[in-house]
XYZ file of C-alpha atoms in Angstrom:
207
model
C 101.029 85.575 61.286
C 104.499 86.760 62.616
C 105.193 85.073 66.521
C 108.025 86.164 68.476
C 108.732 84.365 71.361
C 110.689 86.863 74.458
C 113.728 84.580 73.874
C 113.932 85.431 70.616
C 117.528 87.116 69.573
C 118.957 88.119 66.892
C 122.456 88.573 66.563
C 125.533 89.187 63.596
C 128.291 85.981 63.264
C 129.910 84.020 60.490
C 129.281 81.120 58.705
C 132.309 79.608 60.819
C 130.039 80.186 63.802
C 129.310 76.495 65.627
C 125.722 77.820 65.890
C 125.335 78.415 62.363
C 126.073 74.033 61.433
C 122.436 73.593 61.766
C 120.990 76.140 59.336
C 124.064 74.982 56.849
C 122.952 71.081 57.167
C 119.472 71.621 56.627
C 119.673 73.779 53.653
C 121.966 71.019 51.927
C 119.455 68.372 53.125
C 116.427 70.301 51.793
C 118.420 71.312 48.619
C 119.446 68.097 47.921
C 115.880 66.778 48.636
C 114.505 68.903 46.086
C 117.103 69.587 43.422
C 119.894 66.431 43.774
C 122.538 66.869 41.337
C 120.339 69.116 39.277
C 123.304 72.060 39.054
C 125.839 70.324 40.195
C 127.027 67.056 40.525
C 128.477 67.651 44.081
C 124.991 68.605 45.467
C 123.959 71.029 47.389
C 126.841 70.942 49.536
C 129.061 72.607 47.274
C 126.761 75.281 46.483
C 126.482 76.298 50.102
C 130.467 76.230 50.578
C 130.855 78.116 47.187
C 131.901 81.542 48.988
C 134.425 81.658 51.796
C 132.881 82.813 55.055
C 134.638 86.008 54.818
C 131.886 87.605 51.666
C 129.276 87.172 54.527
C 131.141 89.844 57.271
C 131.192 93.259 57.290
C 134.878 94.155 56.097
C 133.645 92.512 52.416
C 129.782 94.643 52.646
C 128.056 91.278 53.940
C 126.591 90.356 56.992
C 125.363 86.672 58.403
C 122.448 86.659 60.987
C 120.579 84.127 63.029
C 118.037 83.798 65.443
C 118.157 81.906 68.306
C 115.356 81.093 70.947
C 116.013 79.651 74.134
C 119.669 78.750 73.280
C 118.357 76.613 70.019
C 119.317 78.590 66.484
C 116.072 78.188 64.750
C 116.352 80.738 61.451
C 118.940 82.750 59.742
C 119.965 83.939 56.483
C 123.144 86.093 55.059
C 123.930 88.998 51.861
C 127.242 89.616 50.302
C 128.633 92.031 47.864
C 126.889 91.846 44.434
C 127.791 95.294 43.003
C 128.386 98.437 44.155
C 124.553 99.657 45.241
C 123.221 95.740 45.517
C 123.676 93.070 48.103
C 122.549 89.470 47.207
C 120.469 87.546 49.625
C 122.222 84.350 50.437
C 121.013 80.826 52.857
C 117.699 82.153 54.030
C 116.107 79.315 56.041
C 113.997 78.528 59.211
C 113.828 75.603 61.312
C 111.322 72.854 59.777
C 109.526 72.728 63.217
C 108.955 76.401 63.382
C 108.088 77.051 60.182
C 104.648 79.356 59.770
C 105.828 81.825 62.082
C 107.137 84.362 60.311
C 110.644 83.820 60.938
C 111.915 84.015 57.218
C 110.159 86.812 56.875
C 111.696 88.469 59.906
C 115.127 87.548 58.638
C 114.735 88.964 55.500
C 113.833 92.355 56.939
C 116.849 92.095 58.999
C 118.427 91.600 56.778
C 117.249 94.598 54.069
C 118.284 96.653 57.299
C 121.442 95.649 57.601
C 122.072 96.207 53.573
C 120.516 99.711 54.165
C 123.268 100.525 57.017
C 126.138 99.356 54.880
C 124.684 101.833 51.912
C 122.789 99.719 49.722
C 120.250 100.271 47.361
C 118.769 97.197 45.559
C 118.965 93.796 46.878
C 119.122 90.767 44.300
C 118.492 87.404 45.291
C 117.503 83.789 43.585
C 115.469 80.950 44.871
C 114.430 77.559 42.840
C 111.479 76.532 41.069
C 111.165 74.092 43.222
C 110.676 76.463 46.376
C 107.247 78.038 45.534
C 106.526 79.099 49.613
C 110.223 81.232 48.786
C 108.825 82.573 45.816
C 105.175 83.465 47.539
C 107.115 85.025 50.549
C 109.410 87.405 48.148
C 106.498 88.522 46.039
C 104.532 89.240 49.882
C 107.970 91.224 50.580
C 107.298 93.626 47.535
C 110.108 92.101 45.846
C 109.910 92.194 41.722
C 110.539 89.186 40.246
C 112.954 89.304 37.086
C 110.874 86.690 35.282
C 107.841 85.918 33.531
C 105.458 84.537 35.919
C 103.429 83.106 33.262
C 106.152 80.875 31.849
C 106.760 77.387 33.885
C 109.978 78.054 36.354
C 111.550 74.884 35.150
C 112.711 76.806 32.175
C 114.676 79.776 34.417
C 115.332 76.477 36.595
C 116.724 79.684 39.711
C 113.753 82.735 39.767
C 115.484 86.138 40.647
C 113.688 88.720 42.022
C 115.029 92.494 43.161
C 114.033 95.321 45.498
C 115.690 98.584 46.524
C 115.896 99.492 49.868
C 117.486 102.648 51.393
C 117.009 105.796 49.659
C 115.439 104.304 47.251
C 113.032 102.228 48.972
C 109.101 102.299 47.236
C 111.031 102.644 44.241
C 110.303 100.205 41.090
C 113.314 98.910 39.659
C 114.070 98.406 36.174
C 115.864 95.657 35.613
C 115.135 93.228 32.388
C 113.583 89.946 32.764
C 115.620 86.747 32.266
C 114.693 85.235 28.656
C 113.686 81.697 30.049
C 115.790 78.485 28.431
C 114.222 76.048 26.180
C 114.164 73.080 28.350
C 114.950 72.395 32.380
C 118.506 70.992 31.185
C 119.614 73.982 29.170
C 118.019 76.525 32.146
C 119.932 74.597 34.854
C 122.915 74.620 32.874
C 122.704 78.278 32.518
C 122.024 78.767 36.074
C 125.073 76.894 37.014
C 127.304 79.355 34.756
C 126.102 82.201 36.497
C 127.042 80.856 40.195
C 129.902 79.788 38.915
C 130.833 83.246 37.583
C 128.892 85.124 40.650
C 132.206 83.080 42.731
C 134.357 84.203 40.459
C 133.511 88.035 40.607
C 133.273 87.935 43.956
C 137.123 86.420 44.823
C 137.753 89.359 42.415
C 136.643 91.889 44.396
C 138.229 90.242 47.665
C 141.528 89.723 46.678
């Protein structure tokens, strides 16, 4: 059940934002926790600091939100440019001590709104295999995941999932499923191309 407490706000900063360090060190901790050097031998750290804080503001068709009760940041979560009608959900996290609250869920529909206003259509995102309370809130969200339930998520090692929004909300997209890897070294390799490329595309379209 979603709580809102009346000190609840919401509000639109940057990564660079002091408020924001908490919501960056506890994804690397839980990352880390869960995947160690699993895709990269830097950690989760380097993941997070992949993208310069300027993909997650407006002028590049991203936006970086958290939500902050009684002074205390205690969720948030980000898009940036993926293509032209999608925007790619990026660092969505709560606070470990008010988790079961409904806050991810609130920041992901903030977030869907915020795509809609810049003109989106779709939004893409990944989680891990290791996450299954991510993958049980997307699939609550209506998102469709681009993989084969059925087939153990160690072999797609990240599980994507899309959903349009805007005017083309209730929509089913279309995209093809991921063909799954045949082990978790080859899938996790595989995964690690594709961020690595995602980066790449992106400082593309920045520069």
């Amino acid at each position: 059940m979603t709580r809102a407490d009346t000190t609840d706000r919401l509000f639109v900063t940057t990564p660079d934002d002091p408020r924001a360090r908490p919501l960056v060190e506890d994804l690397i901790r839980e990352y880390d926790s869960r995947y160690g050097t699993l895709f990269s031998s830097e950690g989760a750290r380097a993941e997070l600091y992949r993208y310069p804080a300027s993909a997650f503001t407006e002028a590049q068709r991203g936006a970086f939100l958290l939500l902050e009760r009684a002074g205390r940041v205690i969720a948030g979560g980000a898009f940036m440019f993926y293509d032209a009608d999608t925007a790619e959900l990026k660092r969505v996290w709560a606070d470990p001590e008010f988790r079961r609250q409904g806050l991810a869920r609130r920041i992901v529909e903030a977030l869907e709104q915020a795509a809609e206003a810049q003109g989106y259509t779709r939004v893409y995102l990944t989680t891990g295999f290791r996450q299954p309370e991510a993958r049980d809130l997307y699939l609550s969200l209506g998102y469709r995941p681009l993989f084969d339930p059925e087939v153990p998520g160690e072999l797609y090692a990240t599980l994507p999932f899309e959903k349009h929004i805007g005017a083309l909300r209730g929509q089913v997209p279309t995209s093809p499923l991921r063909v799954p890897a045949a082990s978790l070294e080859e899938a996790a390799s595989a995964a690690a191309a594709r961020k690595a490329e995602s980066a790449a595309r992106h400082a593309e379209v920045a520069a």
